[in-house]
Each structure stands twice: as C-alpha cells, then as structure tokens.
Amino acid sequence: MTRLDGGHVDRTRALRFTFDGKRYTGHSGDTLASALMANGVRLVGRSFKYHRPRGIFSAGSEEPNALVTIGTGARAEPNSRATVVELHEGLAATSQNRWPSLGFDALQVNDLLSPFFAAGFYYKTFMQPAEFWEKLYEPMIRRAAGLGKLSMLPDPDAYGRGFLHCDLLVIGAGPAGLAASLTAARAGAEVVLADEDFALGGRLLAETHTLDDDDATAWIAATEAELRSLPNVRVLSRTTVFGTYDHGVFGAVERVGDHLPRPQTVRQTLWRITAKRSILAAGAIERHIPFAGNDRPGILLGGALRAYANRWSVTPQASETDRVAIFTSTDDGHRTALDLMAKGVPILAVIDPREDAPRLGNYPLRKGAVVSGAKGGRKGLSSIEITEGGRSDWFECAVLGVSGGWNPNVHLASHHRGRPEWSEADAQFLPPSELPPGMSVAGAAAGQGSTHGALASGAEAAKAALGLDTLPELPRAEDAPSRGMALWHVPGRGRAWVDFQNDVTVKDIALAHKENMRSVEHLKRWTTLGMATDQGKTANVTALAVMAELTGKTIPQTGTTVFRPPYTPVALGVLGGGDTGAHFRPRRLTPTHPWAKAQGAEFVEVGQWMRAQYFPQEGETHWRESVDREVLAVRSGVGLCDVTTLGKIDVQGKDAGEFLNRVYANMMGTLKVGRVRYGLMLRADGFLYDDGTCARMAEDHYVVTTTTANAGLVYRQMEFARQCLWPDLDVQLISTTDAWAQIAVAGPNSRALLERVVDGFDLSTESFPFMACADLTVCDGLRARLFRISFSGEHAYEIAVPARFGNAMMDRLMSLGQDLGATPYGTEALAVLRIEKGHAAGAELNGQTTAQMLGLGRMISRKKDSIGAVLSRREGLEADTRRLVGLQSVDPSQKIPAGAHLFTAGEARDLNTDQGWVTSACWSPHVEGHIALGFLAGGDGRMGEEVIAANPLEGQEVAVRVVSAHFFDPEGDRLRA
Amino acid sequence: MLIPHPLLGLRDAQEFTYLGDASLMSPPPSDDPEALERHVHLRDNPAGLLRELWFHEQGDRSWLVVTRDTRTHEILGAELATDIRREGAR
Amino acid sequence: MPDLSPLCALGAFDSRSERFGALRLTEVPDLGLVSIALRKGAEAPAPFGLALPGPGAWAEGATASALWTGPGQWLLELPGQGAADVVGLVAPEAPGCSLTEQTDGWACIEITSTAGAAPLEALRERLVNLAPGTLAPGHGTRTILHHMSVLVIRRAPDRLAVLGMRSAADSLWHALSETAARLETQE
C-alpha cells in the first residue's frame, strides 16, 4: 500500500524499522501502526484465548489487538500498543502470543475448540479433582497464559521523577484542552497541559475540519507556540495522566526517551502533579458494533480509519483498488466515507441501519441495512455480508470501518468512584455528576463532540474553574452535530466479538446471563470481559448494553464496573521512581565507616545503617573465628565498637525530669546530675516498647538513648507525649543521633586506654563510678561526653565526640591501645557479649514481651504513673509465668536454633504443650558451648532442668539446660570494678 | 492527599505519619483500668467525620488533629494538637 | 586545638564540589549549627541581633541566620563556626532557651546557579514535592527527598541549601548530583 496524499508525516525523513525481523520503512510522524499499515502489514497479532489472527483496530491508546513487543534483550517491552508507539530509526517490533510464527500459530487450534472455552471455562473445568490443581492445571495454564513475555533480565534503564504544582491541570490537548489552556494561560494562571500523544491537537489531527477557514493545524501550531512561550505554562506531550488521586493529586508518566533511537539518561519520568483545579479533556473512544466474524484484520473503527487516512495518509487496503465499506449507525461514519473519497479510496458502500440515514455525499448508501458477516483468511477481510430487509448478500471488501457512536473518556473523572451517568438522548455515558473535587470535564469527554462544542466548552470550563471574566476569541469551527442511533450488536448465529483482547463474544455474555451472572461485576469476572491490558476500553459499554438487552433492564439499571487507575498500563520501573540497587533506599554510614572499611571490615545492613559486622584478620577463614577472637579480646583486653546508631534524644526544660518520669516506666526525675540510669519504655497497653539509657547532664538537661531500630519511633512517641498528652510541661526535644560519634570502649583495659586520651579527667571508680556520665574534653580540648555504661558486662565506657572527629578518635584509640590489646569489634561480637551477659535486645523486645518476663517487673515504679504502667499490671499479664532464662546445649557442640520453641522433655510438640521460645542464640567463647536466651514458662523455678528446643518445620531438636540468663559475671563485679 | 497544616499551608500527606483517632490524646484517669483498656484497644470506625492524629514528621514535627470525612477523604480542617489539648484543659 | 583531624560529612578530609552545567554543588564543612527551643513562657530572643523568622521562613543576619523548624523552634546557622563550641557562643544570645549543638548532625550541601533561578527551579521540582512558593527566596522547610529527611533553604534566587542527616550524606549527594547531571544532559 502506498501513501495517500496529505497528512502529517514528514516524507523527507525515512525511518527504518523491523517487524518480526522483516525490514520496513516509515516516516517521521508515524506510529508503528501507521507505518505497518503503509507497508501493507495487516496481520499484527493473535488474540489471547483463541489465538485468532488480528489486525490494527484503533488509532489510539484504546487498542485491543495490535499488541507487540518493542525492543530486544533486557529492553524488550511486551504488550506495547502499536497504535501509540512512536516510530524511530531502528525500532524493532515483534509479534506476540504465537508459535512458531504469526502466520502459522499452533495454538490456533484453540479456536476450533472454542465451544469448550466458553465463559466460565476455567471455573468449571479446573475445579476437580482438587489435587490436579497444583501439579497439572496451574502449570498448564501458566504456560499458555499471557500475551507478551518478560525478558526476565534486569531493567537497564533509568527512570526519573518530579513534582509539579499548578493552578490548572488540563488533561488532553485536543480542541477542548487547547482552548482551556489558552484561556487559563492568558489569564496568568499556572497551567500544566498534558497529552499522551507526541503531537498536540488531539482529534483535530485526524480530521479535515477548518478553523477560521484555515487548516486546523495552523491554529494548533499557533496555539502551541503561544503556550510554549509563556512562563506560566508547562506543556507535557508524550505524557499520560494515569490516575486521579485525592485532593487534586494526579499521577502522570512522561515518555522521555522511548521515541528516540538510542537509550536516554532517563527513559520515563513519573510526575506527581498537585493541581488546584483540573479539566479533563480526554476526548472520546469510538465504539464498534459486534457482528459475526467482526474480528478479521481489515475491520477497524471508522474514526480510526479516518485518522489513518487524514493524519498518516494510509489505509489498511492491500492494494489501492481494494474496496472499503463503512458500517455506521451515526452520521460520523458518513464523514469517514467523504474523507476517504476525497483521497481517491474506492467506497463499496456506507451501510447504515437507520431508515432515515442522511446522505452526505456521492457514495453508495445502504439505508436500513447492517453488516451481518465477514469472511477472510489470516491476511484479513475478503468479503462482508450485508443484510437488508431480510435479504443477505456477500460482497468483496478488504476494509470495513465500523462506527457505533462515541463513548466519552470518563475514566479519570471516575477514579473517585463516581459512576458515569447514562444520557438516553446522546446514547452515551457522561461523566459522573459527582466529580473529583476541583475537576470539570470538557469537549468530547463531556459529550461535546463537535469541534465548536469542544472549543467552547474547554474555554468555558477554564473560565469557570479560575473565576475569570473574559474568554479569549476562539476560532470559528464547523458545528454539524452528529446524530445517530445506538445499535449494540447485530443478531446472528456466528461469533460476534465484544472484547477483542480477551476474546469475549456476545454469546459469552448470553451464557453468563443464563448462568445467572446478573451483576456487571459478576459478568466481568465470569467472562473476563474488560480484564485485559486494555481494560475493555472498546468493549465495556457495548457489553453493558448487550447485558441490559438480555436482562430486559435499562442501561443505567445495569450500571458500570468501577474505574481504577492506571488509565493505561504503567511500567513498574517508573513507579519505583528510579531508585534501584545500592540506591534503592538511603544508606546511613557511621562516623568510623572509612576507618572500618580500611580495616577490611565486613558490613551488615541494620535498618538503613551499614555497620561493621566483624573485622576478619589474615588467616581467618570463617566468620566465627573473627567473632570469637573479638569477643575474647573484649573479655581480656579492650575492644572498640562504633555504637553511633543508637538513637540519641536531647531532652531539656524545667520539667524534663517529670516528663521522663511519665514516659519511662522507672523513676528518672530523681536521677542525680552526672549519673546514668537504664530505662524501660512501655507501650500504652503495658507491653515493653524500648529500652535505653538516660543520662542527666544538668538539672534541666538529659540525654536519652534508644535502640537503633526504634530511634525514629521513640522520638515520635515522645513528641506525641509532649504535644498531645502534657503540653503544659516545660520540655523540649531534639534528636542528636547523627551529631555525636559514639564509641564503646569495653574490657578490663578500657580505663587504662581512656586515661591516655582524656584531658586530666579522673576516671577512678571513686570519682567516676559505674553509671556515671560527664562532659569533658579529650585529645587536647575536643568536646566529648563520657558514659560509664556497659552492654557487654565488662568494665566499659561509651565516649561521644562530634561526629566529624569519630573516625580519627577510633584511629587514635586503636593506636594508643596496641599494648593493651585494643581490638575493634563488630555487631556479631556485640551480640555474643550481650547474650553472654543476658542483656535484652530487639529479639527480646519484640512487642509480645513484658518487663516482668524480662525479670524487670519491679522497675515499673508504683510511686508515679507512666505510660502503660497500669495496664502492665493487668491480670492476664501478671499471670504470665514466662521468664527470660539462659539455655545451654547439653552437647556443647550442638547449635540452638533461634526461634525454636521450648518443650518439656517427653511431651508432645504442639501449641498446647508449648513452654516458650528461643530469642537469641550464639556460640559463647566464654562458656565454650552453644548458648541462648529464651522465654520459658515458670522459668525462674526450672534452673537446671533439661528441656527441648524444637523447630518442627525443619525437624530440629536440641536438648538444652535451663540456666541463669547471666552466663557471664552474674554478680556484676566486672562492671563496677 | 494534602493536609492543610495550620502554620505551613497545604502539604503532601507523604510528609506525615498517621496515628489514628484523636481520642488517643485524652486517656482516662489511670485509676480506672477498664476505661484505660477501652481507650487503648477499642476504636470507633465511623463512615463520616473523624478527628484523627497526623504527625508532620518530615516537616515541623507538629502533631495535628485533622478532621476528615472517611467516605470522601474530604478534609474539613486541621489544628495543632497542643492548641486543642490546652483549650480542653481550661 | 584538638590534635585529631576531622572528616567532612562525605568522608574525606576536603569538602566535595562538583559542577553540572549551570549548577554547582558544594559540601559546606564549616557551618556551625545550634537548635534553639523556647522554654515555657519565654520571649523569642534575637541572637546576634537577628529577628527569628516565622513559620516557613529563613532569615539571614551578619553573624547568624535562622530557619524556623517548628513552633518555638529554630535552627541557627553560624557560618565558619563548624569547629566552635556553638552552644557556648549562642547561650548568652538566647537566654531562657534550650540549646542543642547540631553542627555535626547535618551534612550541608549548597547549590548555586550561574544562570539565575531557572536551573534551581528545575532541580527543585525533581527533588521535593513542595509548591514553588514554599521555597521562594527567604523561605525554607523540612521535607522529604528520596526518602530522606532534609532541610531545604532558598537563600537567594540563585542559591539553595540542602541539609541532610550527616550519616546519609553519601545518599544525599548521590540524589542531588544525579538529578543535576540529568538536567544538564537534558538541556
């Protein structure tokens, strides 16, 4: 097929592309669909269920048939609609859902078996026997299912994101959208105009109408130039607004690089648009009229046929002498005939069911007639059957345009669950009267399908939205209203397709009806109507009408299904906003990270933090060797560990002590200045929330710490208490987690090491005992804070310096401590040390445990009230006898599985006999055996008993002895030394 | 969603953390464990207006009481929780 | 003077600076920061003669600048005082206030434009979901940027500062520089 005259493609720019490996040439301005059509390609895909040969059906994003894979390798994008893929040099497209080839597809046998594949087939067939589902049915269905195939390779492209704020968002750049934008822009409003097409103009590009006696493209060009020149206007072409969210927030995808031959820095951008007002000017989608055999390649929407001829100068004819017919129930189809005739295309007939159909030109007109059948091979349509007054005849025909009226594109107006409203006069679903707040609808989307109506309603909508007094002068346009009747399907025996992509026919709807699927929602699920990637854009309204006819209800009584975002499919990559791999989420580094990296530390993710897990040394072949060495170094010399990640909150104010009394379960107000206290925080329901230390730096100044995981949550909870519970207390909070580098210095030599860095500060136990804290200086005048606290059970300190000095501080302590055995340790050794000491951590504070279970019930002060205190004394919690205990493998070489449940030896392993569970487990170099912490029923009274730690899921069973949770230094002599 | 912050104007809901019913601000006296129990565990779930707590975590760290229609997500107002709490105390 | 060598937030001894077309990103290592919170019933002070700004605003003074960070709360910026005991410096200037040293809590990245406001506006709309007026010159706020909590301050039409958690400085630099680089290639 050669090109017709005219159109909006640039014939001076040829673009080479391939389809199923075969080479073709198109032009700049083509879509893949128009270029395939120009090259005489009529068969472009296979349908989902029956593998029927299919051709191009539409000229827009509603396309149900022409789904292809664009690109190759990792960049292959399946299920791309050829009708909206902008052609570029080197584009490689592949057909889908066929094997071995598009022309010969083995699974077209499904079509012959179609009597077995009727509506509800899956539900009926794969129910019995039940055990067949997993082994046979599901794998079988999965193999046959789906259209395009994913590459299964990582997406190599980058995606961007952005946020736009405007007074007015205009969706669609057809006549209504352009008029609305112009009106708002000239009034000085901040305007965003978005259109999914690469060229502005919408339907005007597909028509031959004149504006002010000139070609409409002149007005489009002038309008676009003006809009783009204004600083208050943002024009986003190639941008699909896919969702209407709450309060004027919209989601949109801009295809930044998809139309360019080489991959771009950013492939697509996700825009989140916040608009005070919005105008939906998304146009309308034409509906077809189901008749027997109506899915042959060569049969397409009449408006699309006109668009291909006018905008892209092509038709789906195989040769220019092929005859084209129009089957239309409205005046609109007659216009298609006129436009085609003007381009020299031979017209077989215009077939119009109306007895009073108008004649708009000199073409053969069959009034009161319908198309009742179509024949053809896989190359497409060869003849059609016309039925008139009970008589049917076949005619040779290669192309048929079908026009059944237009459905306003109300999707984005209905995302807030407002249901479209049926207008009997227009035979259309109009936008819901309950629109999303701030939205109005204009142009064909509001049922104003004429050019004049679109221009005027667009301008009026902008005027009303922004409260303007004047309208800009709009160009004069033809205003012939298109009249018509609704013809929902042509009755007959053959299969008449309603939903092309999912192969749903009029018969399937009738069957669903017979099987009592009366609600549209049931119809949809029983037949899969509208559930394909096109979401039934060309099918749903017709199906509802057919359903209404079957039930004897009206269309409004039948109702519509719910519209949900996205309007068209959106790549998951762009929704992710482009953050992948190492940048998937923010990464927080501790102040000593550079030093630890230089030491060859292994790192572990702890929330967002990267922490040193252990520091392997030469000759160590297993992580346990490193960890055991680090643990023993702390117990015998001195170890250093970056503990900056613990949350730090500065609490100040006259009432800081009283505030902390109410937030912590134990008493904090009585803490002396210069002292630290371990604190427990409860949830409102009395369970444990978090633990940490509370240091009183001054009368009105505390520094509290939280666990790493809860730093943000505890701060939020404390702000809640400050603002919502006790706003009259004088207290101020601020997080200082990142400001201070904090290093744990632990082990018998810790004091000796710190004495080498402090500036004349007395570290003796008399002046700085266990649980003391102080502001001081180190290394010749550096501000620092020192806390004598211990997580490891050793004589230990934590020293804090401004974060920028953390790395140097660590380096200094290491070099000064060589003779003292200074050794860096990571989170693994930290965990072993605290398990040996029986200190609780995240696994023990998991939201299901109480202070009493930890053996700390007495810490909940009765002298005052605090969050959760009263409910912690609930009967049910008080009666809980489970207690934190130590567990030691009877065979020391046997590992204790963390998470295992505890059972009395000799009893069954089920919920009724469950005695508790293992929270934390490790190899203890101190005990020289595997140890664990866990909660055990009646734990306090079961010391010495042998119980079973079992993990029935993996068949693990370990005999463990119940011991004190304090494996190490139970009297705390080491701490206080 | 957009939250009309009383000091900072309309801000995107992504900046906020949601807690729930504003009655959480008013715990009953601690000598009434049964009332406390109800306060902690029971919530109304009205189809209609609900006063609820939002924390402007990625903003000014204010706790707000937002009045929202749960049927439409329409927001009828937002106030600083401290203001409401202080007024309530008077 | 302590005999320890400090590191910049991005982990090197020297601060980082990189140009992307009209935009330059520079890590500022010597900005002293103190948070000021009013105690109950206290009058707002005027540290170093600076009138503390109201909600959403940032005020610049000769010695110090201040960003409103919450009701009765400000972040005071003291350029060039990164190594100082800033609480000690500010205490006499802000009687009746709770002060907390914040210098090392933040990584400060200044972004300047050699082509006026436009490149900064383009960067802004790709980084933060704020209405343009929220970041007009003399305004600033805490917000979220690539899942990170940040303070953004529009110091002038051609100057924008982004302060992020010091520990996340690398991620912040990545987000800012990648976005700036993409804008440069699109120009």
mmCIF file of N, CA and C in Angstrom, chain C residues 49-84:
data_model
loop_
_atom_site.group_PDB
_atom_site.id
_atom_site.type_symbol
_atom_site.label_atom_id
_atom_site.label_comp_id
_atom_site.label_asym_id
_atom_site.label_seq_id
_atom_site.Cartn_x
_atom_site.Cartn_y
_atom_site.Cartn_z
ATOM 1 N N GLY C 49 21.351 39.942 67.187
ATOM 2 C CA GLY C 49 20.530 40.980 66.558
ATOM 3 C C GLY C 49 19.597 40.469 65.481
ATOM 4 N N LEU C 50 19.500 39.155 65.328
ATOM 5 C CA LEU C 50 18.680 38.588 64.258
ATOM 6 C C LEU C 50 17.250 38.370 64.744
ATOM 7 N N ALA C 51 16.281 38.923 63.996
ATOM 8 C CA ALA C 51 14.878 38.655 64.325
ATOM 9 C C ALA C 51 14.553 37.251 63.824
ATOM 10 N N LEU C 52 14.201 36.357 64.759
ATOM 11 C CA LEU C 52 13.940 34.966 64.352
ATOM 12 C C LEU C 52 12.690 34.916 63.475
ATOM 13 N N PRO C 53 12.753 34.148 62.383
ATOM 14 C CA PRO C 53 11.664 34.158 61.394
ATOM 15 C C PRO C 53 10.461 33.321 61.839
ATOM 16 N N GLY C 54 9.350 33.538 61.153
ATOM 17 C CA GLY C 54 8.116 32.804 61.433
ATOM 18 C C GLY C 54 8.030 31.529 60.613
ATOM 19 N N PRO C 55 6.872 30.839 60.694
ATOM 20 C CA PRO C 55 6.713 29.549 60.011
ATOM 21 C C PRO C 55 7.071 29.615 58.527
ATOM 22 N N GLY C 56 7.859 28.655 58.090
ATOM 23 C CA GLY C 56 8.200 28.529 56.677
ATOM 24 C C GLY C 56 9.277 29.479 56.205
ATOM 25 N N ALA C 57 9.827 30.284 57.127
ATOM 26 C CA ALA C 57 10.758 31.329 56.668
ATOM 27 C C ALA C 57 12.177 31.104 57.178
ATOM 28 N N TRP C 58 13.107 31.797 56.511
ATOM 29 C CA TRP C 58 14.526 31.768 56.851
ATOM 30 C C TRP C 58 15.005 33.212 56.853
ATOM 31 N N ALA C 59 15.764 33.571 57.877
ATOM 32 C CA ALA C 59 16.240 34.959 57.975
ATOM 33 C C ALA C 59 17.758 34.969 58.049
ATOM 34 N N GLU C 60 18.339 35.896 57.303
ATOM 35 C CA GLU C 60 19.793 35.958 57.231
ATOM 36 C C GLU C 60 20.294 37.169 57.999
ATOM 37 N N GLY C 61 21.333 36.986 58.834
ATOM 38 C CA GLY C 61 21.948 38.088 59.556
ATOM 39 C C GLY C 61 23.441 38.126 59.281
ATOM 40 N N ALA C 62 24.118 39.091 59.877
ATOM 41 C CA ALA C 62 25.543 39.250 59.615
ATOM 42 C C ALA C 62 26.340 38.100 60.248
ATOM 43 N N THR C 63 25.974 37.707 61.465
ATOM 44 C CA THR C 63 26.720 36.666 62.171
ATOM 45 C C THR C 63 26.041 35.318 62.052
ATOM 46 N N ALA C 64 24.729 35.367 62.097
ATOM 47 C CA ALA C 64 23.976 34.113 62.118
ATOM 48 C C ALA C 64 22.726 34.227 61.254
ATOM 49 N N SER C 65 22.253 33.087 60.782
ATOM 50 C CA SER C 65 20.981 33.021 60.061
ATOM 51 C C SER C 65 20.121 31.989 60.775
ATOM 52 N N ALA C 66 18.818 32.071 60.546
ATOM 53 C CA ALA C 66 17.950 31.157 61.277
ATOM 54 C C ALA C 66 16.830 30.641 60.398
ATOM 55 N N LEU C 67 16.522 29.359 60.568
ATOM 56 C CA LEU C 67 15.405 28.715 59.885
ATOM 57 C C LEU C 67 14.377 28.320 60.942
ATOM 58 N N TRP C 68 13.122 28.662 60.695
ATOM 59 C CA TRP C 68 12.040 28.196 61.578
ATOM 60 C C TRP C 68 11.888 26.700 61.369
ATOM 61 N N THR C 69 11.954 25.922 62.425
ATOM 62 C CA THR C 69 11.849 24.467 62.256
ATOM 63 C C THR C 69 10.614 23.889 62.921
ATOM 64 N N GLY C 70 9.912 24.684 63.718
ATOM 65 C CA GLY C 70 8.704 24.204 64.375
ATOM 66 C C GLY C 70 8.236 25.285 65.318
ATOM 67 N N PRO C 71 7.047 25.119 65.909
ATOM 68 C CA PRO C 71 6.562 26.149 66.831
ATOM 69 C C PRO C 71 7.562 26.367 67.968
ATOM 70 N N GLY C 72 8.075 27.595 68.079
ATOM 71 C CA GLY C 72 9.048 27.916 69.128
ATOM 72 C C GLY C 72 10.412 27.294 68.914
ATOM 73 N N GLN C 73 10.695 26.873 67.686
ATOM 74 C CA GLN C 73 11.989 26.221 67.427
ATOM 75 C C GLN C 73 12.647 26.761 66.169
ATOM 76 N N TRP C 74 13.964 26.922 66.246
ATOM 77 C CA TRP C 74 14.724 27.399 65.097
ATOM 78 C C TRP C 74 16.040 26.642 64.994
ATOM 79 N N LEU C 75 16.576 26.626 63.802
ATOM 80 C CA LEU C 75 17.944 26.141 63.617
ATOM 81 C C LEU C 75 18.781 27.365 63.281
ATOM 82 N N LEU C 76 19.753 27.645 64.143
ATOM 83 C CA LEU C 76 20.603 28.811 63.947
ATOM 84 C C LEU C 76 21.861 28.375 63.204
ATOM 85 N N GLU C 77 22.172 29.081 62.123
ATOM 86 C CA GLU C 77 23.354 28.763 61.330
ATOM 87 C C GLU C 77 24.440 29.784 61.622
ATOM 88 N N LEU C 78 25.635 29.303 61.895
ATOM 89 C CA LEU C 78 26.763 30.182 62.175
ATOM 90 C C LEU C 78 27.875 29.843 61.184
ATOM 91 N N PRO C 79 27.892 30.537 60.047
ATOM 92 C CA PRO C 79 28.890 30.212 59.017
ATOM 93 C C PRO C 79 30.308 30.331 59.573
ATOM 94 N N GLY C 80 31.145 29.400 59.224
ATOM 95 C CA GLY C 80 32.549 29.444 59.641
ATOM 96 C C GLY C 80 32.801 28.960 61.055
ATOM 97 N N GLN C 81 31.746 28.531 61.769
ATOM 98 C CA GLN C 81 31.913 28.132 63.173
ATOM 99 C C GLN C 81 31.769 26.628 63.358
ATOM 100 N N GLY C 82 32.135 25.878 62.333
ATOM 101 C CA GLY C 82 31.969 24.431 62.389
ATOM 102 C C GLY C 82 32.749 23.763 63.513
ATOM 103 N N ALA C 83 33.855 24.357 63.905
ATOM 104 C CA ALA C 83 34.687 23.708 64.924
ATOM 105 C C ALA C 83 34.403 24.256 66.315
ATOM 106 N N ALA C 84 33.585 25.306 66.402
ATOM 107 C CA ALA C 84 33.427 26.006 67.678
ATOM 108 C C ALA C 84 32.448 25.292 68.603
#
